[in-house]
Coordinates of C-alpha atoms in Angstrom, one line a residue:
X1 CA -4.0 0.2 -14.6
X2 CA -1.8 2.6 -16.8
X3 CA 1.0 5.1 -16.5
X4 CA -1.1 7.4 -14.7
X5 CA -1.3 4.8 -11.8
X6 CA 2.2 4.2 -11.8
X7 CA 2.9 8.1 -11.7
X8 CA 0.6 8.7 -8.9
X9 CA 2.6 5.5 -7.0
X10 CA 5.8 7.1 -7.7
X11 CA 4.6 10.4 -6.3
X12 CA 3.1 8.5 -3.5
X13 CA 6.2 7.0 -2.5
X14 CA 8.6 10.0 -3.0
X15 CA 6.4 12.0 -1.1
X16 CA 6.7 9.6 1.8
X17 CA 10.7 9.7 1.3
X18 CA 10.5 13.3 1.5
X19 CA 8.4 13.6 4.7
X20 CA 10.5 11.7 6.4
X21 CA 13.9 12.7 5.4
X22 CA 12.6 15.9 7.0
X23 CA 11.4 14.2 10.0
X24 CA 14.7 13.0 10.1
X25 CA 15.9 16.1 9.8
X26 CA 14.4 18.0 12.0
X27 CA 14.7 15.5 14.7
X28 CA 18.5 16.2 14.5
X29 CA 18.6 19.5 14.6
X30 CA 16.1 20.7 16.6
X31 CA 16.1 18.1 19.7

């Protein structure tokens, strides 16, 4: 366990807050 785990959780996770905030999105404006 060092920093490269925690980047790769960090990138994990904003990754999955990306997808769906555009999942979101998309859902919004293109129903």
């Amino acid at each position: 366990m060092g920093t490269n785990v925690a980047i790769e959780y960090g990138v994990g996770l904003v990754a999955l807050y990306v997808e769906s905030a555009i999942d979101g999105y998309s859902r919004t404006f293109f129903l």
